[in-house]
C-alpha cells in the first residue's frame, strides 16, 4: 500500500480491512411481493457463514475485497410456526448477496429465491464478539 502522509491513510486502511471473524447480530428487511423482517445471529469465520433465528438456520460462504463482500446462503426451517405465515416457511431458500463492510458493520443487498419468487432483501450485520 502506497499512501502519502496526511492523505487520509486510515480511511484507505479501513477499505482494505477484511471482514472480521466473529459473532454478529443480523437484521433483515424483505421487500417486493412478499414483505417481512427477521432478526438473528450470524457467525462469520474464514469465509464461512453459520447462524439462525427463532425459525430458521443459515449456512453459506462469502468472500471480500477492498471493503466489498459477496456471498451465498441456504436457509432451512428448523421449527414449525403454527398460525404464522413465514415468507420462507417450509422451503429451502437460496440467497445471494453483495454489500460493503467497514469496521465491524456490514450492509448487504440480496435476493432470496423462494419457489418461483425472487424476494429482494437488505440486511445489516453488527459485530458483537470478535473471534
Short mmCIF file of N, CA, C and O in Angstrom, two decimals:
data_model
loop_
_atom_site.label_atom_id
_atom_site.label_comp_id
_atom_site.label_asym_id
_atom_site.label_seq_id
_atom_site.Cartn_x
_atom_site.Cartn_y
_atom_site.Cartn_z
N UNK A 1 0.86 -1.17 0.00
CA UNK A 1 0.00 0.00 0.00
C UNK A 1 0.89 1.22 0.00
O UNK A 1 1.75 1.35 0.85
N UNK A 2 0.67 2.13 -0.92
CA UNK A 2 1.46 3.34 -1.03
C UNK A 2 0.55 4.52 -0.76
O UNK A 2 -0.21 4.93 -1.62
N UNK A 3 0.62 5.07 0.46
CA UNK A 3 -0.25 6.17 0.85
C UNK A 3 0.63 7.33 1.28
O UNK A 3 1.50 7.17 2.13
N UNK A 4 0.40 8.49 0.72
CA UNK A 4 1.17 9.67 1.08
C UNK A 4 0.79 10.13 2.48
O UNK A 4 -0.35 9.96 2.91
N UNK A 5 1.76 10.74 3.20
CA UNK A 5 1.46 11.24 4.54
C UNK A 5 0.35 12.26 4.49
O UNK A 5 0.29 13.08 3.59
N UNK A 6 -0.54 12.18 5.51
CA UNK A 6 -1.61 13.16 5.62
C UNK A 6 -2.69 13.01 4.57
O UNK A 6 -3.49 13.91 4.40
N UNK A 7 -2.73 11.92 3.86
CA UNK A 7 -3.73 11.78 2.79
C UNK A 7 -4.94 10.97 3.21
O UNK A 7 -5.67 10.48 2.38
N UNK A 8 -5.14 10.81 4.51
CA UNK A 8 -6.29 10.04 4.96
C UNK A 8 -6.02 8.56 4.94
O UNK A 8 -6.86 7.77 4.54
N UNK A 9 -4.82 8.14 5.34
CA UNK A 9 -4.45 6.74 5.27
C UNK A 9 -5.36 5.85 6.10
O UNK A 9 -5.57 4.70 5.77
N UNK A 10 -5.95 6.35 7.19
CA UNK A 10 -6.85 5.50 7.99
C UNK A 10 -8.10 5.13 7.20
O UNK A 10 -8.61 4.04 7.32
N UNK A 11 -8.60 6.04 6.37
CA UNK A 11 -9.76 5.72 5.54
C UNK A 11 -9.39 4.64 4.52
O UNK A 11 -10.16 3.74 4.26
N UNK A 12 -8.19 4.74 3.95
CA UNK A 12 -7.73 3.74 2.98
C UNK A 12 -7.56 2.38 3.66
O UNK A 12 -7.97 1.35 3.14
N UNK A 13 -6.99 2.37 4.85
CA UNK A 13 -6.79 1.12 5.58
C UNK A 13 -8.13 0.49 5.91
O UNK A 13 -8.28 -0.73 5.88
N UNK A 14 -9.15 1.30 6.22
CA UNK A 14 -10.47 0.77 6.53
C UNK A 14 -11.08 0.07 5.33
O UNK A 14 -11.69 -0.98 5.45
N UNK A 15 -10.87 0.61 4.12
CA UNK A 15 -11.39 -0.01 2.90
C UNK A 15 -10.72 -1.36 2.68
O UNK A 15 -11.34 -2.30 2.22
N UNK A 16 -9.44 -1.48 3.00
CA UNK A 16 -8.71 -2.72 2.80
C UNK A 16 -8.94 -3.73 3.94
O UNK A 16 -8.48 -4.85 3.85
N UNK A 17 -9.60 -3.32 5.02
CA UNK A 17 -9.81 -4.21 6.16
C UNK A 17 -10.69 -5.39 5.75
O UNK A 17 -11.71 -5.21 5.10
N UNK A 18 -10.30 -6.60 6.13
CA UNK A 18 -11.12 -7.77 5.81
C UNK A 18 -12.36 -7.84 6.70
O UNK A 18 -12.41 -7.20 7.76
N UNK A 19 -13.33 -8.62 6.28
CA UNK A 19 -14.48 -8.91 7.13
C UNK A 19 -13.93 -9.63 8.36
O UNK A 19 -13.21 -10.62 8.23
N UNK A 20 -14.23 -9.13 9.54
CA UNK A 20 -13.68 -9.72 10.76
C UNK A 20 -14.46 -10.97 11.15
O UNK A 20 -15.69 -11.00 11.09
N UNK A 21 -13.73 -11.99 11.54
CA UNK A 21 -14.36 -13.19 12.08
C UNK A 21 -15.03 -12.83 13.40
O UNK A 21 -14.50 -12.04 14.17
N UNK A 22 -16.21 -13.41 13.65
CA UNK A 22 -16.86 -13.18 14.93
C UNK A 22 -18.35 -13.43 14.87
O UNK A 22 -18.90 -13.91 13.88
N UNK A 23 -19.00 -13.07 15.97
CA UNK A 23 -20.45 -13.20 16.14
C UNK A 23 -21.10 -11.86 15.85
O UNK A 23 -20.71 -10.84 16.42
N UNK A 24 -22.08 -11.87 14.95
CA UNK A 24 -22.77 -10.66 14.52
C UNK A 24 -24.27 -10.77 14.80
O UNK A 24 -24.83 -11.87 14.70
N UNK A 25 -24.90 -9.64 15.10
CA UNK A 25 -26.36 -9.60 15.07
C UNK A 25 -26.75 -9.28 13.63
O UNK A 25 -25.98 -8.67 12.88
N UNK A 26 -27.95 -9.71 13.27
CA UNK A 26 -28.42 -9.59 11.90
C UNK A 26 -29.85 -9.05 11.91
O UNK A 26 -30.70 -9.56 12.64
N UNK A 27 -30.10 -8.04 11.11
CA UNK A 27 -31.45 -7.52 10.90
C UNK A 27 -31.74 -7.50 9.41
O UNK A 27 -30.95 -6.95 8.65
N UNK A 28 -32.84 -8.13 9.00
CA UNK A 28 -33.18 -8.27 7.57
C UNK A 28 -34.55 -7.66 7.32
O UNK A 28 -35.49 -7.88 8.08
N UNK A 29 -34.66 -6.92 6.21
CA UNK A 29 -35.94 -6.39 5.72
C UNK A 29 -36.15 -6.92 4.31
O UNK A 29 -35.31 -6.70 3.44
N UNK A 30 -37.25 -7.64 4.10
CA UNK A 30 -37.59 -8.16 2.77
C UNK A 30 -38.64 -7.26 2.14
O UNK A 30 -39.54 -6.78 2.83
N UNK A 31 -38.53 -7.05 0.83
CA UNK A 31 -39.48 -6.18 0.14
C UNK A 31 -40.00 -6.90 -1.10
O UNK A 31 -39.73 -8.07 -1.29
N UNK A 32 -40.73 -6.18 -1.92
CA UNK A 32 -41.30 -6.80 -3.12
C UNK A 32 -42.65 -7.41 -2.82
O UNK A 32 -43.39 -6.96 -1.94
N UNK A 33 -42.99 -8.47 -3.55
CA UNK A 33 -44.29 -9.13 -3.41
C UNK A 33 -44.51 -9.64 -1.99
O UNK A 33 -45.58 -9.51 -1.42
N UNK A 34 -43.49 -10.25 -1.42
CA UNK A 34 -43.58 -10.78 -0.06
C UNK A 34 -42.72 -9.91 0.84
O UNK A 34 -41.52 -9.82 0.68
N UNK A 35 -43.37 -9.26 1.80
CA UNK A 35 -42.65 -8.39 2.73
C UNK A 35 -42.48 -9.10 4.06
O UNK A 35 -43.30 -9.90 4.46
N UNK A 36 -41.37 -8.78 4.73
CA UNK A 36 -41.15 -9.36 6.04
C UNK A 36 -39.87 -8.84 6.64
O UNK A 36 -39.14 -8.07 6.02
N UNK A 37 -39.63 -9.23 7.87
CA UNK A 37 -38.38 -8.87 8.52
C UNK A 37 -37.99 -9.99 9.48
O UNK A 37 -38.82 -10.81 9.88
N UNK A 38 -36.72 -10.01 9.82
CA UNK A 38 -36.21 -11.02 10.74
C UNK A 38 -34.99 -10.46 11.45
O UNK A 38 -34.32 -9.56 10.94
N UNK A 39 -34.74 -10.99 12.62
CA UNK A 39 -33.51 -10.70 13.35
C UNK A 39 -32.91 -12.02 13.78
O UNK A 39 -33.61 -13.01 13.99
N UNK A 40 -31.61 -12.06 13.88
CA UNK A 40 -30.94 -13.29 14.29
C UNK A 40 -29.49 -13.04 14.59
O UNK A 40 -29.06 -11.90 14.78
N UNK A 41 -28.72 -14.12 14.61
CA UNK A 41 -27.28 -14.02 14.80
C UNK A 41 -26.58 -14.79 13.70
O UNK A 41 -27.13 -15.73 13.13
N UNK A 42 -25.36 -14.36 13.40
CA UNK A 42 -24.55 -15.00 12.37
C UNK A 42 -23.11 -15.04 12.85
O UNK A 42 -22.61 -14.06 13.42
N UNK A 43 -22.46 -16.17 12.63
CA UNK A 43 -21.03 -16.28 12.86
C UNK A 43 -20.34 -16.28 11.50
O UNK A 43 -20.70 -17.06 10.62
N UNK A 44 -19.39 -15.35 11.32
CA UNK A 44 -18.57 -15.29 10.13
C UNK A 44 -17.17 -15.75 10.54
O UNK A 44 -16.61 -15.23 11.50
N UNK A 45 -16.65 -16.73 9.82
CA UNK A 45 -15.32 -17.25 10.16
C UNK A 45 -14.64 -17.81 8.91
O UNK A 45 -15.10 -18.82 8.37
N UNK A 46 -13.61 -17.11 8.48
CA UNK A 46 -12.80 -17.60 7.37
C UNK A 46 -13.56 -17.91 6.10
O UNK A 46 -13.28 -18.89 5.42
N UNK A 47 -14.56 -17.09 5.76
CA UNK A 47 -15.33 -17.31 4.54
C UNK A 47 -16.56 -18.18 4.70
O UNK A 47 -17.27 -18.44 3.74
N UNK A 48 -16.84 -18.62 5.94
CA UNK A 48 -18.00 -19.47 6.22
C UNK A 48 -19.03 -18.69 7.03
O UNK A 48 -18.68 -17.96 7.95
N UNK A 49 -20.31 -18.87 6.67
CA UNK A 49 -21.44 -18.24 7.37
C UNK A 49 -22.24 -19.33 8.07
O UNK A 49 -22.59 -20.34 7.45
N UNK A 50 -22.54 -19.13 9.36
CA UNK A 50 -23.44 -20.01 10.11
C UNK A 50 -24.25 -19.13 11.05
O UNK A 50 -23.70 -18.23 11.68
N UNK A 51 -25.55 -19.38 11.11
CA UNK A 51 -26.36 -18.58 12.01
C UNK A 51 -27.79 -19.05 12.04
O UNK A 51 -28.13 -20.12 11.52
N UNK A 52 -28.63 -18.23 12.66
CA UNK A 52 -30.03 -18.59 12.73
C UNK A 52 -30.86 -17.59 13.50
O UNK A 52 -30.38 -16.57 13.98
N UNK A 53 -32.15 -17.93 13.59
CA UNK A 53 -33.11 -17.14 14.35
C UNK A 53 -34.12 -18.11 14.95
O UNK A 53 -33.86 -19.30 15.05
N UNK A 54 -35.27 -17.63 15.34
CA UNK A 54 -36.26 -18.46 16.02
C UNK A 54 -36.78 -19.62 15.18
O UNK A 54 -37.17 -20.65 15.73
N UNK A 55 -36.81 -19.47 13.86
CA UNK A 55 -37.42 -20.49 12.99
C UNK A 55 -36.48 -21.08 11.95
O UNK A 55 -36.76 -22.13 11.39
N UNK A 56 -35.37 -20.39 11.65
CA UNK A 56 -34.50 -20.79 10.54
C UNK A 56 -33.04 -20.84 10.96
O UNK A 56 -32.63 -20.13 11.87
N UNK A 57 -32.26 -21.68 10.25
CA UNK A 57 -30.81 -21.60 10.37
C UNK A 57 -30.23 -21.36 8.99
O UNK A 57 -30.84 -21.69 7.97
N UNK A 58 -29.05 -20.72 8.96
CA UNK A 58 -28.43 -20.31 7.71
C UNK A 58 -27.02 -20.89 7.63
O UNK A 58 -26.29 -20.91 8.62
N UNK A 59 -26.64 -21.33 6.45
CA UNK A 59 -25.27 -21.75 6.19
C UNK A 59 -24.86 -21.17 4.85
O UNK A 59 -25.70 -20.97 3.97
N UNK A 60 -23.59 -20.89 4.69
CA UNK A 60 -23.14 -20.35 3.42
C UNK A 60 -21.69 -19.99 3.42
O UNK A 60 -20.91 -20.39 4.29
N UNK A 61 -21.32 -19.17 2.43
CA UNK A 61 -19.94 -18.75 2.28
C UNK A 61 -19.91 -17.31 1.77
O UNK A 61 -20.89 -16.81 1.23
N UNK A 62 -18.74 -16.67 1.95
CA UNK A 62 -18.57 -15.30 1.49
C UNK A 62 -17.10 -15.07 1.11
O UNK A 62 -16.21 -15.82 1.50
N UNK A 63 -16.90 -14.01 0.35
CA UNK A 63 -15.56 -13.54 0.02
C UNK A 63 -15.59 -12.02 0.11
O UNK A 63 -16.67 -11.41 0.06
N UNK A 64 -14.43 -11.42 0.26
CA UNK A 64 -14.37 -9.97 0.36
C UNK A 64 -13.11 -9.44 -0.30
O UNK A 64 -12.12 -10.15 -0.43
N UNK A 65 -13.20 -8.18 -0.70
CA UNK A 65 -12.06 -7.49 -1.29
C UNK A 65 -12.33 -6.00 -1.29
O UNK A 65 -13.41 -5.57 -1.73
N UNK A 66 -11.39 -5.23 -0.75
CA UNK A 66 -11.44 -3.76 -0.80
C UNK A 66 -12.75 -3.18 -0.28
O UNK A 66 -13.36 -2.34 -0.93
N UNK A 67 -13.19 -3.64 0.88
CA UNK A 67 -14.38 -3.07 1.51
C UNK A 67 -15.70 -3.59 0.97
O UNK A 67 -16.76 -3.18 1.43
N UNK A 68 -15.65 -4.47 -0.01
CA UNK A 68 -16.87 -5.05 -0.57
C UNK A 68 -16.86 -6.55 -0.31
O UNK A 68 -15.82 -7.18 -0.25
N UNK A 69 -18.06 -7.10 -0.14
CA UNK A 69 -18.13 -8.55 0.04
C UNK A 69 -19.34 -9.10 -0.65
O UNK A 69 -20.26 -8.37 -1.02
N UNK A 70 -19.30 -10.41 -0.90
CA UNK A 70 -20.40 -11.09 -1.58
C UNK A 70 -20.48 -12.49 -1.03
O UNK A 70 -19.50 -13.02 -0.51
N UNK A 71 -21.66 -13.08 -1.15
CA UNK A 71 -21.77 -14.43 -0.66
C UNK A 71 -23.08 -15.09 -1.04
O UNK A 71 -23.92 -14.50 -1.73
N UNK A 72 -23.20 -16.33 -0.58
CA UNK A 72 -24.40 -17.14 -0.81
C UNK A 72 -24.75 -17.83 0.49
O UNK A 72 -23.87 -18.23 1.25
N UNK A 73 -26.05 -17.99 0.71
CA UNK A 73 -26.52 -18.71 1.89
C UNK A 73 -27.68 -19.61 1.49
O UNK A 73 -28.41 -19.31 0.55
N UNK A 74 -27.83 -20.67 2.24
CA UNK A 74 -29.02 -21.52 2.15
C UNK A 74 -29.73 -21.39 3.50
O UNK A 74 -29.10 -21.47 4.55
N UNK A 75 -31.03 -21.17 3.45
CA UNK A 75 -31.84 -21.00 4.65
C UNK A 75 -32.75 -22.22 4.78
O UNK A 75 -33.43 -22.60 3.82
N UNK A 76 -32.74 -22.83 5.97
CA UNK A 76 -33.57 -24.01 6.28
C UNK A 76 -34.44 -23.71 7.49
O UNK A 76 -33.96 -23.11 8.45
N UNK A 77 -35.67 -24.17 7.46
CA UNK A 77 -36.55 -24.02 8.63
C UNK A 77 -36.23 -25.14 9.62
O UNK A 77 -36.11 -26.31 9.26
N UNK A 78 -36.09 -24.79 10.92
CA UNK A 78 -35.81 -25.79 11.94
C UNK A 78 -36.95 -25.96 12.94
O UNK A 78 -37.00 -26.95 13.67
N UNK A 79 -37.90 -25.02 12.97
CA UNK A 79 -39.00 -25.07 13.93
C UNK A 79 -40.30 -24.70 13.23
O UNK A 79 -40.34 -23.75 12.45
N UNK A 80 -41.35 -25.47 13.50
CA UNK A 80 -42.67 -25.16 12.96
C UNK A 80 -43.18 -23.85 13.57
O UNK A 80 -42.81 -23.50 14.69
N UNK A 81 -44.04 -23.16 12.85
CA UNK A 81 -44.60 -21.89 13.29
C UNK A 81 -46.10 -21.88 13.09
O UNK A 81 -46.62 -21.17 12.22
N UNK A 82 -46.85 -22.68 13.89
CA UNK A 82 -48.31 -22.75 13.71
C UNK A 82 -48.95 -21.36 13.80
O UNK A 82 -48.63 -20.58 14.68
N UNK A 83 -49.80 -21.07 12.83
CA UNK A 83 -50.52 -19.80 12.82
C UNK A 83 -49.76 -18.64 12.21
O UNK A 83 -50.33 -17.59 12.00
N UNK A 84 -48.49 -18.83 11.91
CA UNK A 84 -47.71 -17.76 11.28
C UNK A 84 -47.51 -18.08 9.81
O UNK A 84 -47.31 -19.23 9.43
N UNK A 85 -47.53 -17.05 8.99
CA UNK A 85 -47.29 -17.20 7.56
C UNK A 85 -45.87 -16.71 7.27
O UNK A 85 -45.66 -15.55 6.94
N UNK A 86 -44.89 -17.59 7.43
CA UNK A 86 -43.49 -17.23 7.23
C UNK A 86 -43.16 -17.16 5.74
O UNK A 86 -43.53 -18.05 4.97
N UNK A 87 -42.47 -16.09 5.33
CA UNK A 87 -42.11 -15.90 3.92
C UNK A 87 -41.33 -17.10 3.40
O UNK A 87 -41.57 -17.58 2.30
N UNK A 88 -40.39 -17.63 4.20
CA UNK A 88 -39.56 -18.75 3.78
C UNK A 88 -40.10 -20.09 4.27
O UNK A 88 -39.47 -21.12 4.12
N UNK A 89 -41.26 -20.09 4.89
CA UNK A 89 -41.79 -21.28 5.56
C UNK A 89 -41.82 -22.53 4.72
O UNK A 89 -42.32 -22.53 3.60
N UNK A 90 -41.26 -23.63 5.27
CA UNK A 90 -41.33 -24.93 4.66
C UNK A 90 -40.49 -25.14 3.42
O UNK A 90 -40.65 -26.14 2.72
N UNK A 91 -39.57 -24.25 3.13
CA UNK A 91 -38.76 -24.37 1.92
C UNK A 91 -37.29 -24.19 2.22
O UNK A 91 -36.91 -23.49 3.15
N UNK A 92 -36.46 -24.81 1.40
CA UNK A 92 -35.04 -24.50 1.40
C UNK A 92 -34.89 -23.30 0.47
O UNK A 92 -35.34 -23.34 -0.68
N UNK A 93 -34.29 -22.23 0.97
CA UNK A 93 -34.23 -20.97 0.23
C UNK A 93 -32.77 -20.61 -0.05
O UNK A 93 -31.94 -20.60 0.87
N UNK A 94 -32.45 -20.32 -1.31
CA UNK A 94 -31.12 -19.87 -1.69
C UNK A 94 -31.10 -18.34 -1.72
O UNK A 94 -32.03 -17.72 -2.23
N UNK A 95 -30.04 -17.78 -1.17
CA UNK A 95 -29.89 -16.32 -1.13
C UNK A 95 -28.51 -15.95 -1.64
O UNK A 95 -27.52 -16.59 -1.28
N UNK A 96 -28.44 -14.91 -2.44
CA UNK A 96 -27.17 -14.34 -2.87
C UNK A 96 -27.13 -12.89 -2.45
O UNK A 96 -28.17 -12.23 -2.39
N UNK A 97 -25.94 -12.39 -2.11
CA UNK A 97 -25.85 -11.00 -1.66
C UNK A 97 -24.52 -10.37 -2.04
O UNK A 97 -23.54 -11.04 -2.29
N UNK A 98 -24.54 -9.03 -2.07
CA UNK A 98 -23.34 -8.21 -2.20
C UNK A 98 -23.50 -7.05 -1.23
O UNK A 98 -24.62 -6.74 -0.80
N UNK A 99 -22.41 -6.43 -0.88
CA UNK A 99 -22.52 -5.29 0.03
C UNK A 99 -21.18 -4.72 0.40
O UNK A 99 -20.16 -5.02 -0.21
N UNK A 100 -21.20 -3.89 1.43
CA UNK A 100 -19.99 -3.23 1.92
C UNK A 100 -19.73 -3.64 3.35
O UNK A 100 -20.65 -4.00 4.10
N UNK A 101 -18.45 -3.58 3.72
CA UNK A 101 -18.03 -3.93 5.07
C UNK A 101 -17.06 -2.87 5.55
O UNK A 101 -16.18 -2.46 4.81
N UNK A 102 -17.27 -2.42 6.80
CA UNK A 102 -16.38 -1.41 7.35
C UNK A 102 -16.43 -1.46 8.87
O UNK A 102 -17.50 -1.36 9.46
N UNK A 103 -15.28 -1.68 9.48
CA UNK A 103 -15.10 -1.55 10.93
C UNK A 103 -16.22 -2.18 11.76
O UNK A 103 -16.83 -1.53 12.58
N UNK A 104 -16.50 -3.45 11.52
CA UNK A 104 -17.43 -4.18 12.38
C UNK A 104 -18.89 -4.12 11.99
O UNK A 104 -19.74 -4.68 12.69
N UNK A 105 -19.23 -3.46 10.89
CA UNK A 105 -20.60 -3.49 10.40
C UNK A 105 -20.59 -3.84 8.92
O UNK A 105 -19.64 -3.53 8.20
N UNK A 106 -21.64 -4.50 8.49
CA UNK A 106 -21.76 -4.87 7.09
C UNK A 106 -23.19 -4.60 6.65
O UNK A 106 -24.14 -4.90 7.37
N UNK A 107 -23.33 -4.00 5.50
CA UNK A 107 -24.63 -3.78 4.87
C UNK A 107 -24.67 -4.63 3.62
O UNK A 107 -23.70 -4.66 2.86
N UNK A 108 -25.80 -5.30 3.40
CA UNK A 108 -25.91 -6.14 2.20
C UNK A 108 -27.25 -5.93 1.51
O UNK A 108 -28.25 -5.57 2.13
N UNK A 109 -27.23 -6.13 0.21
CA UNK A 109 -28.42 -6.19 -0.63
C UNK A 109 -28.37 -7.56 -1.27
O UNK A 109 -27.33 -8.01 -1.73
N UNK A 110 -29.53 -8.23 -1.28
CA UNK A 110 -29.53 -9.56 -1.84
C UNK A 110 -30.88 -9.95 -2.40
O UNK A 110 -31.84 -9.19 -2.38
N UNK A 111 -30.91 -11.18 -2.89
CA UNK A 111 -32.13 -11.76 -3.43
C UNK A 111 -32.28 -13.17 -2.91
O UNK A 111 -31.33 -13.95 -2.93
N UNK A 112 -33.48 -13.47 -2.41
CA UNK A 112 -33.81 -14.82 -1.96
C UNK A 112 -34.71 -15.46 -3.00
O UNK A 112 -35.67 -14.84 -3.47
N UNK A 113 -34.39 -16.69 -3.37
CA UNK A 113 -35.21 -17.43 -4.33
C UNK A 113 -36.13 -18.36 -3.56
O UNK A 113 -35.69 -19.35 -2.99
N UNK A 114 -37.42 -18.00 -3.52
CA UNK A 114 -38.42 -18.76 -2.78
C UNK A 114 -39.41 -19.33 -3.79
O UNK A 114 -40.27 -18.62 -4.30
N UNK A 115 -39.25 -20.61 -4.10
CA UNK A 115 -40.08 -21.20 -5.15
C UNK A 115 -39.80 -20.47 -6.45
O UNK A 115 -38.66 -20.37 -6.89
N UNK A 116 -40.87 -19.93 -7.08
CA UNK A 116 -40.72 -19.17 -8.32
C UNK A 116 -40.58 -17.67 -8.08
O UNK A 116 -40.58 -16.90 -9.04
N UNK A 117 -40.50 -17.25 -6.83
CA UNK A 117 -40.43 -15.83 -6.49
C UNK A 117 -39.02 -15.41 -6.11
O UNK A 117 -38.33 -16.12 -5.38
N UNK A 118 -38.61 -14.25 -6.60
CA UNK A 118 -37.36 -13.61 -6.18
C UNK A 118 -37.74 -12.50 -5.21
O UNK A 118 -38.50 -11.60 -5.56
N UNK A 119 -37.20 -12.59 -4.00
CA UNK A 119 -37.54 -11.61 -2.97
C UNK A 119 -36.29 -10.81 -2.63
O UNK A 119 -35.32 -11.35 -2.10
N UNK A 120 -36.32 -9.49 -2.94
CA UNK A 120 -35.18 -8.66 -2.58
C UNK A 120 -35.13 -8.43 -1.07
O UNK A 120 -36.17 -8.37 -0.41
N UNK A 121 -33.92 -8.32 -0.54
CA UNK A 121 -33.78 -8.01 0.88
C UNK A 121 -32.57 -7.13 1.12
O UNK A 121 -31.66 -7.06 0.31
N UNK A 122 -32.60 -6.44 2.25
CA UNK A 122 -31.48 -5.65 2.74
C UNK A 122 -31.22 -6.12 4.15
O UNK A 122 -32.14 -6.48 4.87
N UNK A 123 -29.96 -6.12 4.53
CA UNK A 123 -29.62 -6.55 5.88
C UNK A 123 -28.45 -5.75 6.41
O UNK A 123 -27.64 -5.20 5.65
N UNK A 124 -28.36 -5.69 7.73
CA UNK A 124 -27.22 -5.09 8.41
C UNK A 124 -26.70 -6.07 9.45
O UNK A 124 -27.48 -6.63 10.22
N UNK A 125 -25.41 -6.30 9.42
CA UNK A 125 -24.74 -7.12 10.41
C UNK A 125 -23.90 -6.20 11.28
O UNK A 125 -23.24 -5.29 10.76
N UNK A 126 -23.92 -6.46 12.58
CA UNK A 126 -23.13 -5.67 13.52
C UNK A 126 -22.30 -6.62 14.38
O UNK A 126 -22.87 -7.50 15.04
N UNK A 127 -21.00 -6.43 14.37
CA UNK A 127 -20.09 -7.29 15.14
C UNK A 127 -20.31 -7.09 16.63
O UNK A 127 -20.29 -5.98 17.13
N UNK A 128 -20.55 -8.20 17.34
CA UNK A 128 -20.76 -8.16 18.79
C UNK A 128 -19.59 -8.79 19.53
O UNK A 128 -19.20 -8.30 20.59
N UNK A 129 -19.04 -9.91 19.01
CA UNK A 129 -17.93 -10.60 19.67
C UNK A 129 -16.91 -10.99 18.61
O UNK A 129 -17.17 -11.92 17.84
N UNK A 130 -15.78 -10.30 18.54
CA UNK A 130 -14.75 -10.70 17.58
C UNK A 130 -14.18 -12.07 17.94
O UNK A 130 -14.08 -12.42 19.12
N UNK A 131 -13.77 -12.82 16.93
CA UNK A 131 -13.17 -14.15 17.17
C UNK A 131 -11.67 -14.03 17.20
O UNK A 131 -11.09 -13.16 16.64
#
